JSON list of C-alpha atoms in Angstrom, two decimals:
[
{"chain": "A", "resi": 1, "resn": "UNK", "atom": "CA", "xyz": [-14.82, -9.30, -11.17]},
{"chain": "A", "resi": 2, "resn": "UNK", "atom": "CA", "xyz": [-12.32, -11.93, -12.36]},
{"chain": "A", "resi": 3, "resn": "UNK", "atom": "CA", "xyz": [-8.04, -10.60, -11.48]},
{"chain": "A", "resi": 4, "resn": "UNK", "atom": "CA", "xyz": [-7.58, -10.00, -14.77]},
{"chain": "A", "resi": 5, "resn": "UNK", "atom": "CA", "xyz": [-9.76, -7.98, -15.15]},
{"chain": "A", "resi": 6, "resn": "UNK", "atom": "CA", "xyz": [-9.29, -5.81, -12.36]},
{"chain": "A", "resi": 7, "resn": "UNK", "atom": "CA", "xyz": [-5.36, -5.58, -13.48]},
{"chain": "A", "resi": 8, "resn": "UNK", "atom": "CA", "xyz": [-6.83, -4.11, -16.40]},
{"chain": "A", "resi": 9, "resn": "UNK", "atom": "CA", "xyz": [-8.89, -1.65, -15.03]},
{"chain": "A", "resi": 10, "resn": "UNK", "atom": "CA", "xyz": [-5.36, -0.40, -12.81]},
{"chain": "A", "resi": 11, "resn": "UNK", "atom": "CA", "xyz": [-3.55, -0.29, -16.15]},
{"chain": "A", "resi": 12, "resn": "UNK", "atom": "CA", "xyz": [-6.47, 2.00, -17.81]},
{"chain": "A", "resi": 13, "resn": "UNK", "atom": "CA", "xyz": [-6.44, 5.10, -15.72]},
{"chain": "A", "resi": 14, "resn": "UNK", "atom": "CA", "xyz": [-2.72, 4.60, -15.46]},
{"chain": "A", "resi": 15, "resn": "UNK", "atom": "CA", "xyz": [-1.64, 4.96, -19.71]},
{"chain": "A", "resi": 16, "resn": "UNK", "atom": "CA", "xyz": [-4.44, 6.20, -21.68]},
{"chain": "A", "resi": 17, "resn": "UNK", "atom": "CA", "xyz": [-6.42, 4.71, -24.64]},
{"chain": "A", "resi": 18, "resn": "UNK", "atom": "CA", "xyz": [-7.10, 2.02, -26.33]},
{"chain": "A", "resi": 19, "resn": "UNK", "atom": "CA", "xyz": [-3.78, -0.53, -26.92]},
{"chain": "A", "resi": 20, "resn": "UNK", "atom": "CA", "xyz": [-1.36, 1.44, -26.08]},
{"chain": "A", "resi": 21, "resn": "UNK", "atom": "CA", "xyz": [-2.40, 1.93, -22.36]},
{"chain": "A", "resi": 22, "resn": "UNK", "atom": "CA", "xyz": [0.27, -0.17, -21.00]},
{"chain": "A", "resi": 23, "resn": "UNK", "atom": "CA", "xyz": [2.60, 2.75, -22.20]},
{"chain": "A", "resi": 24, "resn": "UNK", "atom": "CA", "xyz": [4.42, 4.34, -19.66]},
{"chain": "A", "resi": 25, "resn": "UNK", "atom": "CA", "xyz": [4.30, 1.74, -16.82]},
{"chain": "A", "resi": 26, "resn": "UNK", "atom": "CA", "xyz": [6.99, 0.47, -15.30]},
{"chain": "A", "resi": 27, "resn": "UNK", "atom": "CA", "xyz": [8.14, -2.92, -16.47]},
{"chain": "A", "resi": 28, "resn": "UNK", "atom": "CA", "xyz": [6.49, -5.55, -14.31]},
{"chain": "A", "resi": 29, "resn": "UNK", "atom": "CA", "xyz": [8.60, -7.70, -11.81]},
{"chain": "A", "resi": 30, "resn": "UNK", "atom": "CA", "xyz": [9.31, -11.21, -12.80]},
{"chain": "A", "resi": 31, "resn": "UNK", "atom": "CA", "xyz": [8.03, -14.30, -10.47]},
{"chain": "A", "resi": 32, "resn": "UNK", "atom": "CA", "xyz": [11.87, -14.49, -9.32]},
{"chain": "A", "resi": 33, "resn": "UNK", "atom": "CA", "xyz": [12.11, -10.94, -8.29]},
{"chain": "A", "resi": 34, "resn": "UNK", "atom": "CA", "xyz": [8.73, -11.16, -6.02]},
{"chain": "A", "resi": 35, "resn": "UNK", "atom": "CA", "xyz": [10.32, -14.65, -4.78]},
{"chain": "A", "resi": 36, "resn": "UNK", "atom": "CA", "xyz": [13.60, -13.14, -4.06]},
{"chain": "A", "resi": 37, "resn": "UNK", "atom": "CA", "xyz": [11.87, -10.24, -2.08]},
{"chain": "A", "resi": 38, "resn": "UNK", "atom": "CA", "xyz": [9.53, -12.70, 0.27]},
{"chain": "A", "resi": 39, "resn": "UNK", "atom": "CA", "xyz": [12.77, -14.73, 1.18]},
{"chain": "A", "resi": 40, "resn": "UNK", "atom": "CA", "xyz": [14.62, -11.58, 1.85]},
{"chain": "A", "resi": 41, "resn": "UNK", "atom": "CA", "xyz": [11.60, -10.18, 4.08]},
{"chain": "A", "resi": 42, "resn": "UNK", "atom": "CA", "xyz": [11.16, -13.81, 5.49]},
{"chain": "A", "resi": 43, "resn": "UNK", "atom": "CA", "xyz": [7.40, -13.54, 4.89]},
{"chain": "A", "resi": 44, "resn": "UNK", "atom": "CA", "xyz": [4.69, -13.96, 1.57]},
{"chain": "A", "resi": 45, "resn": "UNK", "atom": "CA", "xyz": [3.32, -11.30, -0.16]},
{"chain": "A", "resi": 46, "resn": "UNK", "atom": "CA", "xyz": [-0.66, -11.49, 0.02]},
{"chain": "A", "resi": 47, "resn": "UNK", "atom": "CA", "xyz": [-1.32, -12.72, -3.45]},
{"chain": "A", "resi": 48, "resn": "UNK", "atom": "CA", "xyz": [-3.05, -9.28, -4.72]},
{"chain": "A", "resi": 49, "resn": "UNK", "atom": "CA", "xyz": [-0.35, -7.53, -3.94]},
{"chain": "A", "resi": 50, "resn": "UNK", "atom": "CA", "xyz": [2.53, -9.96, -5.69]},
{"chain": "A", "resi": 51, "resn": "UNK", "atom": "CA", "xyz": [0.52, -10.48, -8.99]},
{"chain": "A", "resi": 52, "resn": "UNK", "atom": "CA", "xyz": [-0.21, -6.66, -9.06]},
{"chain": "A", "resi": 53, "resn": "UNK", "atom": "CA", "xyz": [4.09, -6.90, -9.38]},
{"chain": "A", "resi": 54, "resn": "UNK", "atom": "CA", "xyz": [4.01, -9.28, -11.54]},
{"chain": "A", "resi": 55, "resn": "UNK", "atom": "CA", "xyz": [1.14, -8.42, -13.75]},
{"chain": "A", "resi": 56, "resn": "UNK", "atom": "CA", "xyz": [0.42, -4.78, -13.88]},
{"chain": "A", "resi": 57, "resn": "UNK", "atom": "CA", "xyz": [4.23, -2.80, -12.93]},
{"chain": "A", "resi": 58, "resn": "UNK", "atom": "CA", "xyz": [6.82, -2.58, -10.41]},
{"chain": "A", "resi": 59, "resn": "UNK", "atom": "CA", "xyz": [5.39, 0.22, -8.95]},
{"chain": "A", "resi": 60, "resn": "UNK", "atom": "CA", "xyz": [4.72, 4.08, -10.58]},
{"chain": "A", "resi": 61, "resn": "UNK", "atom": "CA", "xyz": [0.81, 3.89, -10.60]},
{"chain": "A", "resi": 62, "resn": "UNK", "atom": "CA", "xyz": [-1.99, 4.56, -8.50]},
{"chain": "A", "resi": 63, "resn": "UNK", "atom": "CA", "xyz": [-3.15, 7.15, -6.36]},
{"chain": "A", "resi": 64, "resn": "UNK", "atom": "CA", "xyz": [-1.54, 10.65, -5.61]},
{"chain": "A", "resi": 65, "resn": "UNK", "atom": "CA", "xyz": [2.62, 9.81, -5.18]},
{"chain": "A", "resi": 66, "resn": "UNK", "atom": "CA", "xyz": [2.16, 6.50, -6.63]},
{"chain": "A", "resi": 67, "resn": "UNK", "atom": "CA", "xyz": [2.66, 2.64, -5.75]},
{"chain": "A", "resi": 68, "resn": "UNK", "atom": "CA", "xyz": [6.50, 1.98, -4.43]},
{"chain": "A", "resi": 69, "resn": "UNK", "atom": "CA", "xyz": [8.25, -0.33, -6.56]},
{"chain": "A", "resi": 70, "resn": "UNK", "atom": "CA", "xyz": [9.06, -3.89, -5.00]},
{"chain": "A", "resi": 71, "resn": "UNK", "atom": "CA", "xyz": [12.08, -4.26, -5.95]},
{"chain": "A", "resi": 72, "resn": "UNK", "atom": "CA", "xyz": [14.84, -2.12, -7.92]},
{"chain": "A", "resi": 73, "resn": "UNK", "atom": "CA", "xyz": [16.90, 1.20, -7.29]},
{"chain": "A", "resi": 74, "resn": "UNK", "atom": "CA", "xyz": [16.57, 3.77, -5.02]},
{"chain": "A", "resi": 75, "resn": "UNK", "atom": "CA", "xyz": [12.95, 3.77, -2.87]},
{"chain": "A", "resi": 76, "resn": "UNK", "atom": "CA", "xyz": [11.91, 0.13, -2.73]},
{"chain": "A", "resi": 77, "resn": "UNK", "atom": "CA", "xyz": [8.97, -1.39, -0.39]},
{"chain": "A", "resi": 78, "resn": "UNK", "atom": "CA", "xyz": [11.99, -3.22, 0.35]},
{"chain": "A", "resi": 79, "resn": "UNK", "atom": "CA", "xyz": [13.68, -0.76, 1.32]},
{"chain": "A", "resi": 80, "resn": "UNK", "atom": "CA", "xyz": [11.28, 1.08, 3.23]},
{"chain": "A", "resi": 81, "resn": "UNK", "atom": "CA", "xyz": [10.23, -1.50, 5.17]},
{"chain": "A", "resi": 82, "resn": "UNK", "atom": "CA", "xyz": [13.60, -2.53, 6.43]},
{"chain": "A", "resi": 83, "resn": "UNK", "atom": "CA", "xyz": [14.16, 1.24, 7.29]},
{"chain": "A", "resi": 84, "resn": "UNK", "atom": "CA", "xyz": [11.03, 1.83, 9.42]},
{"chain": "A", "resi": 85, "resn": "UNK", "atom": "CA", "xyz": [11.05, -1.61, 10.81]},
{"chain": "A", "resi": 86, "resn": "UNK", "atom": "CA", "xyz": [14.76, -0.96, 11.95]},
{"chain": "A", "resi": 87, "resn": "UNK", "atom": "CA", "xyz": [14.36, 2.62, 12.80]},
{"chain": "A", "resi": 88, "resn": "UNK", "atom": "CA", "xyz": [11.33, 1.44, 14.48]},
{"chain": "A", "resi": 89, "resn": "UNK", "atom": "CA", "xyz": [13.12, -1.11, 16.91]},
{"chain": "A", "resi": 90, "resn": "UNK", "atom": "CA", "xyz": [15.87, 2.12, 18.12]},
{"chain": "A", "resi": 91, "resn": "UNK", "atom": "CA", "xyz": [13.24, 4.14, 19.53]},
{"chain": "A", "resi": 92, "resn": "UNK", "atom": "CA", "xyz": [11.75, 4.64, 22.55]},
{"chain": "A", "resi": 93, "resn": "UNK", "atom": "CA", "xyz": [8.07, 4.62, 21.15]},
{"chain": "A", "resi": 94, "resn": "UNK", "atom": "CA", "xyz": [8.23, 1.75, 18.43]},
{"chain": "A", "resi": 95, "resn": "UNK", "atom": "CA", "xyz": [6.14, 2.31, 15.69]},
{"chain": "A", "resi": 96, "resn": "UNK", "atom": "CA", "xyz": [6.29, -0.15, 12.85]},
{"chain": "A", "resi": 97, "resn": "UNK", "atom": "CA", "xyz": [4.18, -3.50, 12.90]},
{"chain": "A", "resi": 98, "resn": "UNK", "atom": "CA", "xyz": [5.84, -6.76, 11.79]},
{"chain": "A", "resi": 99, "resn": "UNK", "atom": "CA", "xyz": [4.77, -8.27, 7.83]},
{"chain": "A", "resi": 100, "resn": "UNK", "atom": "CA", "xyz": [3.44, -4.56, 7.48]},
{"chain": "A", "resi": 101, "resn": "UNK", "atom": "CA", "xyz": [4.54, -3.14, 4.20]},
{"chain": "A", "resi": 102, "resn": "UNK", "atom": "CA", "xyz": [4.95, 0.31, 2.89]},
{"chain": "A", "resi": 103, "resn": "UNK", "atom": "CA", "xyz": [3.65, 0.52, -0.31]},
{"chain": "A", "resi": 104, "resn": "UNK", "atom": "CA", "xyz": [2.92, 4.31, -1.23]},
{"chain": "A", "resi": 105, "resn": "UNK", "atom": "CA", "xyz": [4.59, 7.41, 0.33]},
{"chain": "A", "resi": 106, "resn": "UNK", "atom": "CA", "xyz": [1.68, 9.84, 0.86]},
{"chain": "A", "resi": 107, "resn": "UNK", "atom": "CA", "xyz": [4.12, 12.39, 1.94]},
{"chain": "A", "resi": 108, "resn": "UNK", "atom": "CA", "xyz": [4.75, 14.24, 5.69]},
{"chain": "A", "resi": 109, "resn": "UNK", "atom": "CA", "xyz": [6.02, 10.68, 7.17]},
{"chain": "A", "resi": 110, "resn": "UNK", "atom": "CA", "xyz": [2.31, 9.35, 6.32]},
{"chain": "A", "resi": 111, "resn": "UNK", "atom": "CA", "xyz": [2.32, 5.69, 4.26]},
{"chain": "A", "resi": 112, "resn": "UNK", "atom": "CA", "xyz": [-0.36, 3.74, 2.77]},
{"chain": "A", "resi": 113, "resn": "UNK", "atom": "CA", "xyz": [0.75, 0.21, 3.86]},
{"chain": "A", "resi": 114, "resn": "UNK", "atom": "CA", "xyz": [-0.13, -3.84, 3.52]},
{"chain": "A", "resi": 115, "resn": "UNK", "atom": "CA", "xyz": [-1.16, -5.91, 5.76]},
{"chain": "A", "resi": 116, "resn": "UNK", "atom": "CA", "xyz": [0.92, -9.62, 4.93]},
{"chain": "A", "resi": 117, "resn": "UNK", "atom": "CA", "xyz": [-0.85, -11.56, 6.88]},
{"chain": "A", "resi": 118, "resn": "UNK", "atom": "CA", "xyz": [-3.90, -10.69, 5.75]},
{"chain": "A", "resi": 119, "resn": "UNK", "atom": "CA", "xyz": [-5.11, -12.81, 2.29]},
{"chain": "A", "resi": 120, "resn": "UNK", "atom": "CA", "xyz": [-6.50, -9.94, 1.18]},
{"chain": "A", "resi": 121, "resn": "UNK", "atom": "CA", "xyz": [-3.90, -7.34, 1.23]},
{"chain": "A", "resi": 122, "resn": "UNK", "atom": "CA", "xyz": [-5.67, -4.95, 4.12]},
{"chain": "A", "resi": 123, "resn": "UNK", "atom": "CA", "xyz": [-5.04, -1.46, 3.19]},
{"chain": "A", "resi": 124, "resn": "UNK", "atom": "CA", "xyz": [-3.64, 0.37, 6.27]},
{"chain": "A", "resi": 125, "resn": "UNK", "atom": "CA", "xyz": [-2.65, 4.40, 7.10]},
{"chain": "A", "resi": 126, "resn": "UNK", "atom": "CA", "xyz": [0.17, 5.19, 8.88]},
{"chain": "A", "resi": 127, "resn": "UNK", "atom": "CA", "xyz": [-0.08, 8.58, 9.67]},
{"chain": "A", "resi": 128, "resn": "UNK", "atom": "CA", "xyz": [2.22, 9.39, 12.61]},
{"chain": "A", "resi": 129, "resn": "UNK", "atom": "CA", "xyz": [1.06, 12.89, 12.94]},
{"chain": "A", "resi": 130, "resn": "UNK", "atom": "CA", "xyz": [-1.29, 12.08, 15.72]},
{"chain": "A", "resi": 131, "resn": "UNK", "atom": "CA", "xyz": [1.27, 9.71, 17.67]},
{"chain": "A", "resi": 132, "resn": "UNK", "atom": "CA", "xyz": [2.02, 11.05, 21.21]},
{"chain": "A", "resi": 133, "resn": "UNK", "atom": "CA", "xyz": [3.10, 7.78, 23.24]},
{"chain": "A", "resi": 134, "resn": "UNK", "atom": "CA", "xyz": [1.57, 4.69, 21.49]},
{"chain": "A", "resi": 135, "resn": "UNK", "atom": "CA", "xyz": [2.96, 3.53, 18.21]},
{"chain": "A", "resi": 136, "resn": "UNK", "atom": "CA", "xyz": [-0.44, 2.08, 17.83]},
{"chain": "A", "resi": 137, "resn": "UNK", "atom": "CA", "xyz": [-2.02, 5.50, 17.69]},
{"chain": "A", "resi": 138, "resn": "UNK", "atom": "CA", "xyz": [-0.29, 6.00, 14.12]},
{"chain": "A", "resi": 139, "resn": "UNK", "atom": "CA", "xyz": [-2.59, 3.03, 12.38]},
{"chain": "A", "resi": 140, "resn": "UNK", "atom": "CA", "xyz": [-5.70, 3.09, 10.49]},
{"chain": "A", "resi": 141, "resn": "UNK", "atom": "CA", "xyz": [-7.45, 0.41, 8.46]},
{"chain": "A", "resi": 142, "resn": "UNK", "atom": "CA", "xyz": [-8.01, 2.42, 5.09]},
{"chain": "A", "resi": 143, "resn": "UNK", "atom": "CA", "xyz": [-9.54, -0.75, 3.27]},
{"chain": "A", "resi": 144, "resn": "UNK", "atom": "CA", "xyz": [-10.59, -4.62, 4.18]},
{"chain": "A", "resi": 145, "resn": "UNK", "atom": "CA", "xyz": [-8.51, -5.29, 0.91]},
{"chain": "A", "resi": 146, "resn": "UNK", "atom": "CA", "xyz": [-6.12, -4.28, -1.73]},
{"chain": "A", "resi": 147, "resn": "UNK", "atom": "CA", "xyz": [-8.70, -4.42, -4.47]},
{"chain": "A", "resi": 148, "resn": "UNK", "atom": "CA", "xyz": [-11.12, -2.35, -2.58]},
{"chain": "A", "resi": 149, "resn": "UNK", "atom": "CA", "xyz": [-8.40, 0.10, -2.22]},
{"chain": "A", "resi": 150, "resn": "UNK", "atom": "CA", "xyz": [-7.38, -0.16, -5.44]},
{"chain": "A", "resi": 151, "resn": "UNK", "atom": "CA", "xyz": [-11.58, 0.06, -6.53]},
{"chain": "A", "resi": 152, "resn": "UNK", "atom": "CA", "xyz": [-11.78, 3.65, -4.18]},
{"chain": "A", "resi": 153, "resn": "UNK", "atom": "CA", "xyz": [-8.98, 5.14, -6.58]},
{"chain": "A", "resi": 154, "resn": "UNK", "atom": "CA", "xyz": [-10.40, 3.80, -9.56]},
{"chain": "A", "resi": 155, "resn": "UNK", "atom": "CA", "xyz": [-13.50, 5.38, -8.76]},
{"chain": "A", "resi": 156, "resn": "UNK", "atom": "CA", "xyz": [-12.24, 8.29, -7.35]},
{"chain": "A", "resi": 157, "resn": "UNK", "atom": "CA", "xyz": [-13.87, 8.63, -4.19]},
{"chain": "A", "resi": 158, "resn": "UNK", "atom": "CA", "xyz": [-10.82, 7.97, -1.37]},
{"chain": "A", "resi": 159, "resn": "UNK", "atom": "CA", "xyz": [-10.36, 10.49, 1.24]},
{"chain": "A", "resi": 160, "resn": "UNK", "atom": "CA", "xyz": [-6.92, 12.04, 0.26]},
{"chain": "A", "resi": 161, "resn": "UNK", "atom": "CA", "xyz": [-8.33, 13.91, -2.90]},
{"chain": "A", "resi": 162, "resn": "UNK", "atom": "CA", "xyz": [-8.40, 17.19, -2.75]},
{"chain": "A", "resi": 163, "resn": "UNK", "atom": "CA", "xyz": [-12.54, 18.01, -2.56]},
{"chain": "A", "resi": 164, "resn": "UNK", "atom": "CA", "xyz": [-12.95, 15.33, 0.10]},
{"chain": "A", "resi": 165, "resn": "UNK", "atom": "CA", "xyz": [-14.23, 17.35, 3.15]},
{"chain": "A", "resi": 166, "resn": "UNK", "atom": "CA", "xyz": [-16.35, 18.45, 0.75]},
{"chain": "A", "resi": 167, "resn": "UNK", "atom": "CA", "xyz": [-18.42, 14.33, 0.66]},
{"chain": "A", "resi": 168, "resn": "UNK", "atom": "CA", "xyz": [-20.34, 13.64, 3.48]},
{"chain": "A", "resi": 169, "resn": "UNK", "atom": "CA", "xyz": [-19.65, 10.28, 2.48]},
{"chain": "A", "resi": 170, "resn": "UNK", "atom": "CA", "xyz": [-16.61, 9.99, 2.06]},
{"chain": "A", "resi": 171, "resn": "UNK", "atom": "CA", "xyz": [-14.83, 7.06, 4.44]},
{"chain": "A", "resi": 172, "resn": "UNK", "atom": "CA", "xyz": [-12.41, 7.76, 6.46]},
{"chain": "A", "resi": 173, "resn": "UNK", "atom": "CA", "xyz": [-9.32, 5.63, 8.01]},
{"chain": "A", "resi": 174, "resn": "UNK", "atom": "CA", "xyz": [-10.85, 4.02, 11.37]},
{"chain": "A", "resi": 175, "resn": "UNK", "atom": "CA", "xyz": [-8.08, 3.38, 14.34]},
{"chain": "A", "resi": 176, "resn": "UNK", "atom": "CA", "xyz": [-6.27, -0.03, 13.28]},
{"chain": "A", "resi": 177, "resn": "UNK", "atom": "CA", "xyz": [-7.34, -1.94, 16.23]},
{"chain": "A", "resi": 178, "resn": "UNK", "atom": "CA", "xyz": [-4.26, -5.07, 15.63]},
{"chain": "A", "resi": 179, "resn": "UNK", "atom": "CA", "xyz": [-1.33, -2.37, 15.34]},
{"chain": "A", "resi": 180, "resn": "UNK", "atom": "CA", "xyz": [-0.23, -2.52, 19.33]},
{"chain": "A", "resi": 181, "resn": "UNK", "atom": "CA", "xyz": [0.43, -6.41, 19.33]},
{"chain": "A", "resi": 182, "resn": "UNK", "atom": "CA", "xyz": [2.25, -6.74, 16.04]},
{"chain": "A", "resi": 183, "resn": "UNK", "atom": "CA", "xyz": [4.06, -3.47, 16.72]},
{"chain": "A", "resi": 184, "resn": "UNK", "atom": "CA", "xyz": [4.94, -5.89, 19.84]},
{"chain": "A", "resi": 185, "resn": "UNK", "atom": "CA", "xyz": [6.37, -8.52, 18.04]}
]
Protein backbone atom coordinates (compact mmCIF):
# COMPACT_ATOMS: atom_id res chain seq x y z
CA UNK A 1 0.00 0.00 0.00
CA UNK A 2 1.43 3.23 -1.46
CA UNK A 3 2.03 6.35 1.83
CA UNK A 4 -0.62 8.07 0.64
CA UNK A 5 -2.70 5.93 0.93
CA UNK A 6 -2.07 4.70 4.22
CA UNK A 7 -2.23 8.59 5.47
CA UNK A 8 -5.59 8.28 4.27
CA UNK A 9 -6.69 5.40 5.88
CA UNK A 10 -5.25 7.29 9.53
CA UNK A 11 -7.32 10.31 8.54
CA UNK A 12 -10.64 8.02 8.00
CA UNK A 13 -11.23 6.54 11.38
CA UNK A 14 -9.96 9.78 12.78
CA UNK A 15 -13.00 12.51 11.15
CA UNK A 16 -15.81 10.67 9.73
CA UNK A 17 -17.30 10.52 6.19
CA UNK A 18 -16.84 11.18 3.04
CA UNK A 19 -14.86 14.85 2.34
CA UNK A 20 -15.10 16.23 5.25
CA UNK A 21 -12.99 13.59 7.20
CA UNK A 22 -10.07 15.76 7.61
CA UNK A 23 -12.42 17.76 10.04
CA UNK A 24 -11.32 17.94 13.36
CA UNK A 25 -7.57 17.10 13.02
CA UNK A 26 -5.09 19.05 14.12
CA UNK A 27 -3.40 21.24 11.56
CA UNK A 28 -0.44 19.36 10.15
CA UNK A 29 3.22 20.54 10.92
CA UNK A 30 5.03 22.28 8.17
CA UNK A 31 8.50 20.75 6.70
CA UNK A 32 10.22 23.65 8.87
CA UNK A 33 8.62 22.72 12.07
CA UNK A 34 9.69 18.80 11.71
CA UNK A 35 13.25 20.34 10.59
CA UNK A 36 13.40 22.61 13.48
CA UNK A 37 12.51 19.66 15.89
CA UNK A 38 15.37 17.06 14.42
CA UNK A 39 18.04 19.91 14.88
CA UNK A 40 16.76 20.63 18.29
CA UNK A 41 16.80 16.73 19.22
CA UNK A 42 20.15 16.44 17.21
CA UNK A 43 18.78 13.35 15.46
CA UNK A 44 16.15 12.49 12.15
CA UNK A 45 12.85 11.53 12.50
CA UNK A 46 12.29 7.98 10.74
CA UNK A 47 10.53 9.16 7.66
CA UNK A 48 6.96 7.52 8.67
CA UNK A 49 6.88 9.21 11.51
CA UNK A 50 7.85 12.98 10.06
CA UNK A 51 5.46 12.75 7.00
CA UNK A 52 2.69 11.40 9.37
CA UNK A 53 3.49 15.36 10.88
CA UNK A 54 3.54 16.70 7.95
CA UNK A 55 0.81 14.97 6.10
CA UNK A 56 -1.88 13.69 8.32
CA UNK A 57 -1.76 16.23 11.91
CA UNK A 58 0.41 17.37 14.57
CA UNK A 59 -0.73 14.93 16.76
CA UNK A 60 -4.63 14.30 18.32
CA UNK A 61 -5.31 10.90 16.48
CA UNK A 62 -4.84 7.40 16.90
CA UNK A 63 -5.29 4.94 19.43
CA UNK A 64 -6.79 5.34 23.03
CA UNK A 65 -5.08 8.97 24.47
CA UNK A 66 -3.97 9.85 21.11
CA UNK A 67 -0.65 10.66 19.06
CA UNK A 68 1.52 13.58 20.98
CA UNK A 69 1.92 16.51 18.92
CA UNK A 70 5.59 17.23 17.59
CA UNK A 71 5.77 20.37 18.11
CA UNK A 72 3.50 23.23 19.74
CA UNK A 73 2.13 24.11 23.35
CA UNK A 74 1.93 22.34 26.29
CA UNK A 75 2.73 18.22 25.91
CA UNK A 76 5.07 17.95 22.95
CA UNK A 77 7.16 14.65 21.88
CA UNK A 78 9.53 17.34 22.29
CA UNK A 79 8.91 17.92 25.31
CA UNK A 80 8.54 14.62 26.64
CA UNK A 81 11.45 13.35 25.41
CA UNK A 82 13.72 15.97 26.83
CA UNK A 83 11.91 15.35 30.23
CA UNK A 84 12.38 11.56 30.48
CA UNK A 85 15.70 11.64 28.80
CA UNK A 86 16.82 14.28 31.50
CA UNK A 87 14.93 12.85 34.35
CA UNK A 88 16.31 9.69 33.12
CA UNK A 89 20.11 10.70 33.42
CA UNK A 90 19.35 11.95 37.58
CA UNK A 91 18.47 8.63 38.66
CA UNK A 92 19.98 5.91 40.04
CA UNK A 93 18.24 3.29 37.66
CA UNK A 94 18.27 5.18 34.18
CA UNK A 95 15.53 4.43 32.17
CA UNK A 96 15.19 6.28 28.91
CA UNK A 97 17.05 5.06 25.63
CA UNK A 98 18.80 7.64 23.42
CA UNK A 99 16.79 8.72 19.69
CA UNK A 100 13.77 6.99 21.57
CA UNK A 101 10.70 9.10 21.25
CA UNK A 102 7.53 9.36 23.16
CA UNK A 103 4.85 9.57 20.98
CA UNK A 104 1.50 8.59 22.86
CA UNK A 105 0.86 8.77 26.66
CA UNK A 106 -0.99 5.50 27.42
CA UNK A 107 -1.45 6.68 30.89
CA UNK A 108 0.10 5.24 34.55
CA UNK A 109 3.80 6.40 33.38
CA UNK A 110 3.34 3.77 30.35
CA UNK A 111 4.35 5.39 26.62
CA UNK A 112 4.06 4.08 23.24
CA UNK A 113 7.44 5.27 21.81
CA UNK A 114 9.74 5.43 18.35
CA UNK A 115 12.52 3.96 17.66
CA UNK A 116 14.85 6.87 15.46
CA UNK A 117 17.18 4.84 14.39
CA UNK A 118 15.18 2.49 13.07
CA UNK A 119 13.90 3.35 9.12
CA UNK A 120 10.89 2.05 9.95
CA UNK A 121 9.71 3.80 12.96
CA UNK A 122 9.79 0.52 15.49
CA UNK A 123 6.91 0.79 17.75
CA UNK A 124 8.15 0.32 21.35
CA UNK A 125 6.23 0.04 25.11
CA UNK A 126 7.53 1.59 27.87
CA UNK A 127 5.76 0.37 30.63
CA UNK A 128 7.77 0.95 33.82
CA UNK A 129 5.42 -0.90 35.99
CA UNK A 130 7.46 -4.02 35.94
CA UNK A 131 10.96 -2.16 36.43
CA UNK A 132 12.73 -3.31 39.66
CA UNK A 133 16.58 -2.60 38.92
CA UNK A 134 17.11 -2.58 35.08
CA UNK A 135 15.85 0.30 33.05
CA UNK A 136 15.87 -2.24 30.34
CA UNK A 137 13.14 -4.24 32.01
CA UNK A 138 10.62 -1.25 31.15
CA UNK A 139 10.91 -1.93 27.08
CA UNK A 140 8.90 -3.85 24.73
CA UNK A 141 8.91 -3.99 20.94
CA UNK A 142 5.04 -3.39 20.27
CA UNK A 143 5.57 -3.33 16.35
CA UNK A 144 8.61 -3.89 13.63
CA UNK A 145 7.17 -0.51 12.26
CA UNK A 146 5.09 2.55 12.56
CA UNK A 147 2.72 1.50 9.82
CA UNK A 148 2.18 -1.85 11.29
CA UNK A 149 1.34 -0.10 14.41
CA UNK A 150 -0.58 2.25 12.89
CA UNK A 151 -2.35 -1.01 10.63
CA UNK A 152 -3.14 -2.91 14.40
CA UNK A 153 -5.28 0.31 15.35
CA UNK A 154 -6.79 0.62 12.14
CA UNK A 155 -7.91 -2.76 12.37
CA UNK A 156 -8.61 -2.84 15.76
CA UNK A 157 -6.92 -5.71 17.04
CA UNK A 158 -3.86 -4.14 19.45
CA UNK A 159 -3.61 -5.36 22.88
CA UNK A 160 -4.65 -2.22 24.94
CA UNK A 161 -8.44 -2.45 23.92
CA UNK A 162 -10.55 -3.21 26.31
CA UNK A 163 -11.81 -7.09 25.21
CA UNK A 164 -8.20 -8.08 24.58
CA UNK A 165 -7.66 -10.94 27.15
CA UNK A 166 -10.53 -11.97 25.69
CA UNK A 167 -8.23 -12.94 21.81
CA UNK A 168 -6.16 -15.72 22.05
CA UNK A 169 -4.47 -14.03 19.40
CA UNK A 170 -3.95 -11.11 20.28
CA UNK A 171 0.07 -10.01 20.28
CA UNK A 172 1.53 -8.90 22.94
CA UNK A 173 4.69 -6.45 23.61
CA UNK A 174 7.85 -8.95 23.65
CA UNK A 175 10.96 -7.68 26.04
CA UNK A 176 12.87 -4.97 23.80
CA UNK A 177 16.04 -6.82 23.60
CA UNK A 178 18.34 -3.24 22.37
CA UNK A 179 16.91 -1.07 25.40
CA UNK A 180 20.07 -1.81 27.98
CA UNK A 181 22.83 -0.47 25.49
CA UNK A 182 21.08 2.63 24.22
CA UNK A 183 19.73 3.28 27.72
CA UNK A 184 23.75 3.17 28.09
CA UNK A 185 24.53 5.73 25.84
Amino acid sequence: MHDRDRHRRTRSPCGGEGQDHFHGLAPTATAEEVAEAEAILGFALPPPLASLYREVANGGYGPDYQLLPLIGEGRTVLSEYRSERSASAEEETPYWPADVLPILDWGCGMYAAVDCRSETATVLLFDPNPMADDGAEAWFLDAESLTEWLETWLAGTGWYREDAYEDENVAYPEPWDMAASRIAE
